[in-house]
Amino acid sequence: MAARQSKPQAGRQMFLEQRAKLKASLAITRTNDTARRFNRLDETQKKVVFILANAASNLFHGMPQLTRNLLDVSFENLSEQEQQSLMLGIKRLAELADAMPWEFLDYAAPHHEIQALRDKTAMPESTIN
């Protein structure tokens, strides 16, 4: 009976090890993707993320404030604590974007044509001669 119990434990142990490896791999992939996207931001966009990161890091004891001299630094060259602060700022940005009502006028599109399409009344059903 002891042999039966050891076999499922070994299977469960293998499952937990594979799961841990996959979670670590996924976390690394997400971090690398975030780093690549952050490094492509311009200075103004980085400032916005830094402001949100500093606001978020005020809620946690020991989190560093991101300063202006870090704007030119790539994600990989930031310390681990600074990367965590930056990730908090990115999370805050995502929360803000989710809360925003994205029903703004499309200024690039020809306004009169779009308005005419919206105001167009439905054609009445009639018989064709």
PDB file of N, CA and C in Angstrom, residues 6-103:
ATOM      1  N   SER A   6       3.363   6.339  -3.042  1.00  0.00           N
ATOM      2  CA  SER A   6       4.567   7.025  -3.491  1.00  0.00           C
ATOM      3  C   SER A   6       4.475   7.367  -4.978  1.00  0.00           C
ATOM      4  N   LYS A   7       3.797   6.561  -5.755  1.00  0.00           N
ATOM      5  CA  LYS A   7       3.699   6.803  -7.188  1.00  0.00           C
ATOM      6  C   LYS A   7       2.910   8.088  -7.488  1.00  0.00           C
ATOM      7  N   PRO A   8       1.725   8.315  -6.896  1.00  0.00           N
ATOM      8  CA  PRO A   8       1.031   9.580  -7.157  1.00  0.00           C
ATOM      9  C   PRO A   8       1.820  10.786  -6.653  1.00  0.00           C
ATOM     10  N   GLN A   9       2.542  10.647  -5.554  1.00  0.00           N
ATOM     11  CA  GLN A   9       3.334  11.761  -5.044  1.00  0.00           C
ATOM     12  C   GLN A   9       4.413  12.145  -6.042  1.00  0.00           C
ATOM     13  N   ALA A  10       5.041  11.132  -6.656  1.00  0.00           N
ATOM     14  CA  ALA A  10       6.082  11.429  -7.634  1.00  0.00           C
ATOM     15  C   ALA A  10       5.475  12.163  -8.842  1.00  0.00           C
ATOM     16  N   GLY A  11       4.317  11.746  -9.294  1.00  0.00           N
ATOM     17  CA  GLY A  11       3.639  12.416 -10.396  1.00  0.00           C
ATOM     18  C   GLY A  11       3.263  13.836 -10.040  1.00  0.00           C
ATOM     19  N   ARG A  12       2.760  14.028  -8.838  1.00  0.00           N
ATOM     20  CA  ARG A  12       2.395  15.373  -8.379  1.00  0.00           C
ATOM     21  C   ARG A  12       3.630  16.246  -8.256  1.00  0.00           C
ATOM     22  N   GLN A  13       4.704  15.663  -7.755  1.00  0.00           N
ATOM     23  CA  GLN A  13       5.955  16.412  -7.615  1.00  0.00           C
ATOM     24  C   GLN A  13       6.476  16.855  -8.991  1.00  0.00           C
ATOM     25  N   MET A  14       6.412  15.966  -9.970  1.00  0.00           N
ATOM     26  CA  MET A  14       6.836  16.312 -11.327  1.00  0.00           C
ATOM     27  C   MET A  14       5.956  17.422 -11.899  1.00  0.00           C
ATOM     28  N   PHE A  15       4.657  17.323 -11.650  1.00  0.00           N
ATOM     29  CA  PHE A  15       3.733  18.360 -12.118  1.00  0.00           C
ATOM     30  C   PHE A  15       4.076  19.707 -11.497  1.00  0.00           C
ATOM     31  N   LEU A  16       4.318  19.730 -10.189  1.00  0.00           N
ATOM     32  CA  LEU A  16       4.632  20.987  -9.513  1.00  0.00           C
ATOM     33  C   LEU A  16       5.951  21.569 -10.006  1.00  0.00           C
ATOM     34  N   GLU A  17       6.929  20.719 -10.299  1.00  0.00           N
ATOM     35  CA  GLU A  17       8.204  21.206 -10.819  1.00  0.00           C
ATOM     36  C   GLU A  17       8.032  21.808 -12.212  1.00  0.00           C
ATOM     37  N   GLN A  18       7.270  21.136 -13.072  1.00  0.00           N
ATOM     38  CA  GLN A  18       7.028  21.662 -14.411  1.00  0.00           C
ATOM     39  C   GLN A  18       6.243  22.966 -14.358  1.00  0.00           C
ATOM     40  N   ARG A  19       5.282  23.005 -13.460  1.00  0.00           N
ATOM     41  CA  ARG A  19       4.477  24.225 -13.306  1.00  0.00           C
ATOM     42  C   ARG A  19       5.348  25.388 -12.855  1.00  0.00           C
ATOM     43  N   ALA A  20       6.253  25.132 -11.906  1.00  0.00           N
ATOM     44  CA  ALA A  20       7.148  26.184 -11.424  1.00  0.00           C
ATOM     45  C   ALA A  20       8.065  26.674 -12.550  1.00  0.00           C
ATOM     46  N   LYS A  21       8.564  25.758 -13.371  1.00  0.00           N
ATOM     47  CA  LYS A  21       9.430  26.151 -14.490  1.00  0.00           C
ATOM     48  C   LYS A  21       8.663  26.988 -15.503  1.00  0.00           C
ATOM     49  N   LEU A  22       7.431  26.591 -15.801  1.00  0.00           N
ATOM     50  CA  LEU A  22       6.626  27.350 -16.751  1.00  0.00           C
ATOM     51  C   LEU A  22       6.286  28.741 -16.226  1.00  0.00           C
ATOM     52  N   LYS A  23       5.959  28.835 -14.940  1.00  0.00           N
ATOM     53  CA  LYS A  23       5.656  30.139 -14.348  1.00  0.00           C
ATOM     54  C   LYS A  23       6.875  31.048 -14.390  1.00  0.00           C
ATOM     55  N   ALA A  24       8.058  30.485 -14.094  1.00  0.00           N
ATOM     56  CA  ALA A  24       9.281  31.284 -14.133  1.00  0.00           C
ATOM     57  C   ALA A  24       9.577  31.734 -15.562  1.00  0.00           C
ATOM     58  N   SER A  25       9.402  30.834 -16.510  1.00  0.00           N
ATOM     59  CA  SER A  25       9.631  31.167 -17.918  1.00  0.00           C
ATOM     60  C   SER A  25       8.671  32.246 -18.380  1.00  0.00           C
ATOM     61  N   LEU A  26       7.410  32.141 -17.987  1.00  0.00           N
ATOM     62  CA  LEU A  26       6.416  33.139 -18.352  1.00  0.00           C
ATOM     63  C   LEU A  26       6.742  34.491 -17.730  1.00  0.00           C
ATOM     64  N   ALA A  27       7.169  34.496 -16.485  1.00  0.00           N
ATOM     65  CA  ALA A  27       7.522  35.750 -15.813  1.00  0.00           C
ATOM     66  C   ALA A  27       8.707  36.412 -16.508  1.00  0.00           C
ATOM     67  N   ILE A  28       9.696  35.635 -16.905  1.00  0.00           N
ATOM     68  CA  ILE A  28      10.864  36.185 -17.594  1.00  0.00           C
ATOM     69  C   ILE A  28      10.459  36.752 -18.952  1.00  0.00           C
ATOM     70  N   THR A  29       9.612  36.029 -19.661  1.00  0.00           N
ATOM     71  CA  THR A  29       9.156  36.490 -20.974  1.00  0.00           C
ATOM     72  C   THR A  29       8.384  37.796 -20.847  1.00  0.00           C
ATOM     73  N   ARG A  30       7.511  37.876 -19.866  1.00  0.00           N
ATOM     74  CA  ARG A  30       6.728  39.107 -19.669  1.00  0.00           C
ATOM     75  C   ARG A  30       7.627  40.279 -19.293  1.00  0.00           C
ATOM     76  N   THR A  31       8.600  40.024 -18.432  1.00  0.00           N
ATOM     77  CA  THR A  31       9.519  41.086 -18.024  1.00  0.00           C
ATOM     78  C   THR A  31      10.339  41.564 -19.210  1.00  0.00           C
ATOM     79  N   ASN A  32      10.836  40.640 -20.031  1.00  0.00           N
ATOM     80  CA  ASN A  32      11.613  41.025 -21.208  1.00  0.00           C
ATOM     81  C   ASN A  32      10.763  41.817 -22.201  1.00  0.00           C
ATOM     82  N   ASP A  33       9.504  41.426 -22.356  1.00  0.00           N
ATOM     83  CA  ASP A  33       8.605  42.149 -23.246  1.00  0.00           C
ATOM     84  C   ASP A  33       8.355  43.556 -22.715  1.00  0.00           C
ATOM     85  N   THR A  34       8.145  43.669 -21.421  1.00  0.00           N
ATOM     86  CA  THR A  34       7.937  44.981 -20.808  1.00  0.00           C
ATOM     87  C   THR A  34       9.179  45.840 -20.953  1.00  0.00           C
ATOM     88  N   ALA A  35      10.348  45.239 -20.740  1.00  0.00           N
ATOM     89  CA  ALA A  35      11.609  45.976 -20.871  1.00  0.00           C
ATOM     90  C   ALA A  35      11.786  46.491 -22.295  1.00  0.00           C
ATOM     91  N   ARG A  36      11.513  45.650 -23.276  1.00  0.00           N
ATOM     92  CA  ARG A  36      11.665  46.051 -24.673  1.00  0.00           C
ATOM     93  C   ARG A  36      10.720  47.203 -25.005  1.00  0.00           C
ATOM     94  N   ARG A  37       9.491  47.125 -24.532  1.00  0.00           N
ATOM     95  CA  ARG A  37       8.531  48.201 -24.805  1.00  0.00           C
ATOM     96  C   ARG A  37       8.905  49.483 -24.069  1.00  0.00           C
ATOM     97  N   PHE A  38       9.371  49.366 -22.833  1.00  0.00           N
ATOM     98  CA  PHE A  38       9.761  50.545 -22.067  1.00  0.00           C
ATOM     99  C   PHE A  38      10.934  51.251 -22.738  1.00  0.00           C
ATOM    100  N   ASN A  39      11.887  50.484 -23.225  1.00  0.00           N
ATOM    101  CA  ASN A  39      13.066  51.079 -23.854  1.00  0.00           C
ATOM    102  C   ASN A  39      12.719  51.831 -25.136  1.00  0.00           C
ATOM    103  N   ARG A  40      11.586  51.535 -25.757  1.00  0.00           N
ATOM    104  CA  ARG A  40      11.166  52.229 -26.974  1.00  0.00           C
ATOM    105  C   ARG A  40      10.404  53.523 -26.692  1.00  0.00           C
ATOM    106  N   LEU A  41      10.037  53.789 -25.445  1.00  0.00           N
ATOM    107  CA  LEU A  41       9.280  55.008 -25.120  1.00  0.00           C
ATOM    108  C   LEU A  41      10.164  56.230 -25.278  1.00  0.00           C
ATOM    109  N   ASP A  42       9.528  57.351 -25.607  1.00  0.00           N
ATOM    110  CA  ASP A  42      10.290  58.592 -25.646  1.00  0.00           C
ATOM    111  C   ASP A  42      10.314  59.211 -24.243  1.00  0.00           C
ATOM    112  N   GLU A  43      11.004  60.324 -24.105  1.00  0.00           N
ATOM    113  CA  GLU A  43      11.219  60.921 -22.787  1.00  0.00           C
ATOM    114  C   GLU A  43       9.912  61.338 -22.112  1.00  0.00           C
ATOM    115  N   THR A  44       8.982  61.911 -22.859  1.00  0.00           N
ATOM    116  CA  THR A  44       7.709  62.353 -22.290  1.00  0.00           C
ATOM    117  C   THR A  44       6.896  61.173 -21.775  1.00  0.00           C
ATOM    118  N   GLN A  45       6.859  60.101 -22.541  1.00  0.00           N
ATOM    119  CA  GLN A  45       6.121  58.915 -22.113  1.00  0.00           C
ATOM    120  C   GLN A  45       6.760  58.291 -20.872  1.00  0.00           C
ATOM    121  N   LYS A  46       8.090  58.295 -20.820  1.00  0.00           N
ATOM    122  CA  LYS A  46       8.774  57.763 -19.635  1.00  0.00           C
ATOM    123  C   LYS A  46       8.475  58.617 -18.407  1.00  0.00           C
ATOM    124  N   LYS A  47       8.373  59.928 -18.609  1.00  0.00           N
ATOM    125  CA  LYS A  47       8.051  60.820 -17.484  1.00  0.00           C
ATOM    126  C   LYS A  47       6.689  60.472 -16.897  1.00  0.00           C
ATOM    127  N   VAL A  48       5.719  60.194 -17.756  1.00  0.00           N
ATOM    128  CA  VAL A  48       4.380  59.826 -17.285  1.00  0.00           C
ATOM    129  C   VAL A  48       4.442  58.547 -16.462  1.00  0.00           C
ATOM    130  N   VAL A  49       5.164  57.558 -16.964  1.00  0.00           N
ATOM    131  CA  VAL A  49       5.303  56.290 -16.232  1.00  0.00           C
ATOM    132  C   VAL A  49       6.025  56.521 -14.914  1.00  0.00           C
ATOM    133  N   PHE A  50       7.041  57.378 -14.913  1.00  0.00           N
ATOM    134  CA  PHE A  50       7.776  57.670 -13.674  1.00  0.00           C
ATOM    135  C   PHE A  50       6.875  58.354 -12.641  1.00  0.00           C
ATOM    136  N   ILE A  51       6.036  59.287 -13.096  1.00  0.00           N
ATOM    137  CA  ILE A  51       5.118  59.970 -12.165  1.00  0.00           C
ATOM    138  C   ILE A  51       4.168  58.961 -11.529  1.00  0.00           C
ATOM    139  N   LEU A  52       3.602  58.090 -12.351  1.00  0.00           N
ATOM    140  CA  LEU A  52       2.700  57.059 -11.814  1.00  0.00           C
ATOM    141  C   LEU A  52       3.447  56.072 -10.925  1.00  0.00           C
ATOM    142  N   ALA A  53       4.671  55.742 -11.289  1.00  0.00           N
ATOM    143  CA  ALA A  53       5.474  54.831 -10.473  1.00  0.00           C
ATOM    144  C   ALA A  53       5.797  55.446  -9.123  1.00  0.00           C
ATOM    145  N   ASN A  54       6.135  56.717  -9.097  1.00  0.00           N
ATOM    146  CA  ASN A  54       6.444  57.376  -7.834  1.00  0.00           C
ATOM    147  C   ASN A  54       5.208  57.484  -6.944  1.00  0.00           C
ATOM    148  N   ALA A  55       4.058  57.744  -7.553  1.00  0.00           N
ATOM    149  CA  ALA A  55       2.819  57.785  -6.775  1.00  0.00           C
ATOM    150  C   ALA A  55       2.503  56.419  -6.187  1.00  0.00           C
ATOM    151  N   ALA A  56       2.724  55.370  -6.959  1.00  0.00           N
ATOM    152  CA  ALA A  56       2.451  54.014  -6.477  1.00  0.00           C
ATOM    153  C   ALA A  56       3.477  53.574  -5.444  1.00  0.00           C
ATOM    154  N   SER A  57       4.737  53.958  -5.631  1.00  0.00           N
ATOM    155  CA  SER A  57       5.772  53.514  -4.693  1.00  0.00           C
ATOM    156  C   SER A  57       5.667  54.209  -3.345  1.00  0.00           C
ATOM    157  N   ASN A  58       4.949  55.340  -3.277  1.00  0.00           N
ATOM    158  CA  ASN A  58       4.718  55.996  -1.991  1.00  0.00           C
ATOM    159  C   ASN A  58       3.887  55.117  -1.061  1.00  0.00           C
ATOM    160  N   LEU A  59       3.109  54.202  -1.634  1.00  0.00           N
ATOM    161  CA  LEU A  59       2.260  53.337  -0.827  1.00  0.00           C
ATOM    162  C   LEU A  59       3.026  52.174  -0.202  1.00  0.00           C
ATOM    163  N   PHE A  60       4.239  51.913  -0.691  1.00  0.00           N
ATOM    164  CA  PHE A  60       5.029  50.783  -0.212  1.00  0.00           C
ATOM    165  C   PHE A  60       6.302  51.296   0.456  1.00  0.00           C
ATOM    166  N   HIS A  61       6.588  50.774   1.621  1.00  0.00           N
ATOM    167  CA  HIS A  61       7.777  51.182   2.363  1.00  0.00           C
ATOM    168  C   HIS A  61       9.021  50.610   1.693  1.00  0.00           C
ATOM    169  N   GLY A  62      10.011  51.451   1.487  1.00  0.00           N
ATOM    170  CA  GLY A  62      11.280  50.991   0.945  1.00  0.00           C
ATOM    171  C   GLY A  62      11.394  51.026  -0.569  1.00  0.00           C
ATOM    172  N   MET A  63      10.334  51.434  -1.257  1.00  0.00           N
ATOM    173  CA  MET A  63      10.407  51.509  -2.720  1.00  0.00           C
ATOM    174  C   MET A  63      11.050  52.843  -3.108  1.00  0.00           C
ATOM    175  N   PRO A  64      12.016  52.811  -4.018  1.00  0.00           N
ATOM    176  CA  PRO A  64      12.711  54.049  -4.387  1.00  0.00           C
ATOM    177  C   PRO A  64      11.876  54.929  -5.313  1.00  0.00           C
ATOM    178  N   GLN A  65      12.166  56.209  -5.256  1.00  0.00           N
ATOM    179  CA  GLN A  65      11.552  57.163  -6.170  1.00  0.00           C
ATOM    180  C   GLN A  65      12.397  57.218  -7.439  1.00  0.00           C
ATOM    181  N   LEU A  66      11.743  57.245  -8.578  1.00  0.00           N
ATOM    182  CA  LEU A  66      12.455  57.331  -9.855  1.00  0.00           C
ATOM    183  C   LEU A  66      12.695  58.802 -10.172  1.00  0.00           C
ATOM    184  N   THR A  67      13.932  59.124 -10.493  1.00  0.00           N
ATOM    185  CA  THR A  67      14.314  60.516 -10.708  1.00  0.00           C
ATOM    186  C   THR A  67      14.571  60.787 -12.189  1.00  0.00           C
ATOM    187  N   ARG A  68      14.738  62.075 -12.479  1.00  0.00           N
ATOM    188  CA  ARG A  68      14.949  62.525 -13.849  1.00  0.00           C
ATOM    189  C   ARG A  68      16.205  61.920 -14.483  1.00  0.00           C
ATOM    190  N   ASN A  69      17.236  61.685 -13.681  1.00  0.00           N
ATOM    191  CA  ASN A  69      18.474  61.153 -14.260  1.00  0.00           C
ATOM    192  C   ASN A  69      18.339  59.694 -14.701  1.00  0.00           C
ATOM    193  N   LEU A  70      17.245  59.031 -14.384  1.00  0.00           N
ATOM    194  CA  LEU A  70      17.015  57.658 -14.828  1.00  0.00           C
ATOM    195  C   LEU A  70      16.246  57.582 -16.152  1.00  0.00           C
ATOM    196  N   LEU A  71      15.863  58.727 -16.710  1.00  0.00           N
ATOM    197  CA  LEU A  71      15.090  58.727 -17.950  1.00  0.00           C
ATOM    198  C   LEU A  71      15.866  58.123 -19.117  1.00  0.00           C
ATOM    199  N   ASP A  72      17.176  58.306 -19.142  1.00  0.00           N
ATOM    200  CA  ASP A  72      17.985  57.795 -20.252  1.00  0.00           C
ATOM    201  C   ASP A  72      18.495  56.382 -20.014  1.00  0.00           C
ATOM    202  N   VAL A  73      18.200  55.819 -18.859  1.00  0.00           N
ATOM    203  CA  VAL A  73      18.694  54.493 -18.507  1.00  0.00           C
ATOM    204  C   VAL A  73      17.740  53.433 -19.063  1.00  0.00           C
ATOM    205  N   SER A  74      18.297  52.366 -19.632  1.00  0.00           N
ATOM    206  CA  SER A  74      17.446  51.285 -20.132  1.00  0.00           C
ATOM    207  C   SER A  74      16.916  50.471 -18.957  1.00  0.00           C
ATOM    208  N   PHE A  75      15.890  49.703 -19.224  1.00  0.00           N
ATOM    209  CA  PHE A  75      15.236  48.907 -18.182  1.00  0.00           C
ATOM    210  C   PHE A  75      16.224  47.950 -17.520  1.00  0.00           C
ATOM    211  N   GLU A  76      17.089  47.338 -18.315  1.00  0.00           N
ATOM    212  CA  GLU A  76      18.031  46.354 -17.797  1.00  0.00           C
ATOM    213  C   GLU A  76      19.054  46.974 -16.851  1.00  0.00           C
ATOM    214  N   ASN A  77      19.355  48.263 -17.025  1.00  0.00           N
ATOM    215  CA  ASN A  77      20.353  48.921 -16.193  1.00  0.00           C
ATOM    216  C   ASN A  77      19.780  49.497 -14.911  1.00  0.00           C
ATOM    217  N   LEU A  78      18.483  49.407 -14.721  1.00  0.00           N
ATOM    218  CA  LEU A  78      17.870  49.843 -13.467  1.00  0.00           C
ATOM    219  C   LEU A  78      18.100  48.776 -12.405  1.00  0.00           C
ATOM    220  N   SER A  79      18.127  49.189 -11.148  1.00  0.00           N
ATOM    221  CA  SER A  79      18.249  48.215 -10.062  1.00  0.00           C
ATOM    222  C   SER A  79      16.943  47.429  -9.952  1.00  0.00           C
ATOM    223  N   GLU A  80      16.981  46.346  -9.215  1.00  0.00           N
ATOM    224  CA  GLU A  80      15.780  45.513  -9.077  1.00  0.00           C
ATOM    225  C   GLU A  80      14.651  46.293  -8.404  1.00  0.00           C
ATOM    226  N   GLN A  81      14.984  47.093  -7.412  1.00  0.00           N
ATOM    227  CA  GLN A  81      13.970  47.914  -6.726  1.00  0.00           C
ATOM    228  C   GLN A  81      13.379  48.959  -7.681  1.00  0.00           C
ATOM    229  N   GLU A  82      14.240  49.578  -8.493  1.00  0.00           N
ATOM    230  CA  GLU A  82      13.753  50.555  -9.459  1.00  0.00           C
ATOM    231  C   GLU A  82      12.873  49.898 -10.523  1.00  0.00           C
ATOM    232  N   GLN A  83      13.239  48.689 -10.941  1.00  0.00           N
ATOM    233  CA  GLN A  83      12.403  47.953 -11.890  1.00  0.00           C
ATOM    234  C   GLN A  83      11.041  47.648 -11.290  1.00  0.00           C
ATOM    235  N   GLN A  84      11.012  47.297 -10.015  1.00  0.00           N
ATOM    236  CA  GLN A  84       9.732  47.025  -9.363  1.00  0.00           C
ATOM    237  C   GLN A  84       8.886  48.291  -9.287  1.00  0.00           C
ATOM    238  N   SER A  85       9.509  49.423  -8.978  1.00  0.00           N
ATOM    239  CA  SER A  85       8.775  50.693  -8.958  1.00  0.00           C
ATOM    240  C   SER A  85       8.222  51.007 -10.335  1.00  0.00           C
ATOM    241  N   LEU A  86       9.047  50.780 -11.349  1.00  0.00           N
ATOM    242  CA  LEU A  86       8.616  51.028 -12.720  1.00  0.00           C
ATOM    243  C   LEU A  86       7.447  50.138 -13.101  1.00  0.00           C
ATOM    244  N   MET A  87       7.489  48.881 -12.690  1.00  0.00           N
ATOM    245  CA  MET A  87       6.389  47.956 -12.978  1.00  0.00           C
ATOM    246  C   MET A  87       5.108  48.412 -12.279  1.00  0.00           C
ATOM    247  N   LEU A  88       5.232  48.966 -11.081  1.00  0.00           N
ATOM    248  CA  LEU A  88       4.061  49.526 -10.396  1.00  0.00           C
ATOM    249  C   LEU A  88       3.476  50.684 -11.201  1.00  0.00           C
ATOM    250  N   GLY A  89       4.342  51.522 -11.766  1.00  0.00           N
ATOM    251  CA  GLY A  89       3.876  52.633 -12.585  1.00  0.00           C
ATOM    252  C   GLY A  89       3.175  52.154 -13.838  1.00  0.00           C
ATOM    253  N   ILE A  90       3.704  51.103 -14.452  1.00  0.00           N
ATOM    254  CA  ILE A  90       3.078  50.552 -15.652  1.00  0.00           C
ATOM    255  C   ILE A  90       1.721  49.944 -15.297  1.00  0.00           C
ATOM    256  N   LYS A  91       1.656  49.298 -14.125  1.00  0.00           N
ATOM    257  CA  LYS A  91       0.378  48.737 -13.679  1.00  0.00           C
ATOM    258  C   LYS A  91      -0.638  49.849 -13.446  1.00  0.00           C
ATOM    259  N   ARG A  92      -0.210  50.944 -12.835  1.00  0.00           N
ATOM    260  CA  ARG A  92      -1.103  52.083 -12.615  1.00  0.00           C
ATOM    261  C   ARG A  92      -1.570  52.678 -13.935  1.00  0.00           C
ATOM    262  N   LEU A  93      -0.666  52.728 -14.911  1.00  0.00           N
ATOM    263  CA  LEU A  93      -1.027  53.244 -16.227  1.00  0.00           C
ATOM    264  C   LEU A  93      -2.086  52.366 -16.881  1.00  0.00           C
ATOM    265  N   ALA A  94      -1.941  51.058 -16.747  1.00  0.00           N
ATOM    266  CA  ALA A  94      -2.942  50.135 -17.307  1.00  0.00           C
ATOM    267  C   ALA A  94      -4.287  50.304 -16.612  1.00  0.00           C
ATOM    268  N   GLU A  95      -4.270  50.501 -15.295  1.00  0.00           N
ATOM    269  CA  GLU A  95      -5.511  50.717 -14.558  1.00  0.00           C
ATOM    270  C   GLU A  95      -6.173  52.024 -14.994  1.00  0.00           C
ATOM    271  N   LEU A  96      -5.365  53.058 -15.202  1.00  0.00           N
ATOM    272  CA  LEU A  96      -5.895  54.347 -15.653  1.00  0.00           C
ATOM    273  C   LEU A  96      -6.491  54.224 -17.050  1.00  0.00           C
ATOM    274  N   ALA A  97      -5.784  53.535 -17.935  1.00  0.00           N
ATOM    275  CA  ALA A  97      -6.290  53.358 -19.304  1.00  0.00           C
ATOM    276  C   ALA A  97      -7.585  52.566 -19.306  1.00  0.00           C
ATOM    277  N   ASP A  98      -7.704  51.604 -18.406  1.00  0.00           N
ATOM    278  CA  ASP A  98      -8.921  50.803 -18.331  1.00  0.00           C
ATOM    279  C   ASP A  98     -10.100  51.631 -17.810  1.00  0.00           C
ATOM    280  N   ALA A  99      -9.811  52.600 -16.952  1.00  0.00           N
ATOM    281  CA  ALA A  99     -10.879  53.411 -16.360  1.00  0.00           C
ATOM    282  C   ALA A  99     -11.318  54.567 -17.263  1.00  0.00           C
ATOM    283  N   MET A 100     -10.513  54.902 -18.273  1.00  0.00           N
ATOM    284  CA  MET A 100     -10.833  56.041 -19.134  1.00  0.00           C
ATOM    285  C   MET A 100     -11.954  55.694 -20.107  1.00  0.00           C
ATOM    286  N   PRO A 101     -12.887  56.631 -20.310  1.00  0.00           N
ATOM    287  CA  PRO A 101     -13.912  56.413 -21.350  1.00  0.00           C
ATOM    288  C   PRO A 101     -13.318  56.761 -22.712  1.00  0.00           C
ATOM    289  N   TRP A 102     -13.112  55.762 -23.536  1.00  0.00           N
ATOM    290  CA  TRP A 102     -12.460  55.987 -24.831  1.00  0.00           C
ATOM    291  C   TRP A 102     -13.479  56.292 -25.915  1.00  0.00           C
ATOM    292  N   GLU A 103     -14.274  57.316 -25.717  1.00  0.00           N
ATOM    293  CA  GLU A 103     -15.261  57.715 -26.709  1.00  0.00           C
ATOM    294  C   GLU A 103     -14.975  59.141 -27.169  1.00  0.00           C
TER     295      GLU A 103
END
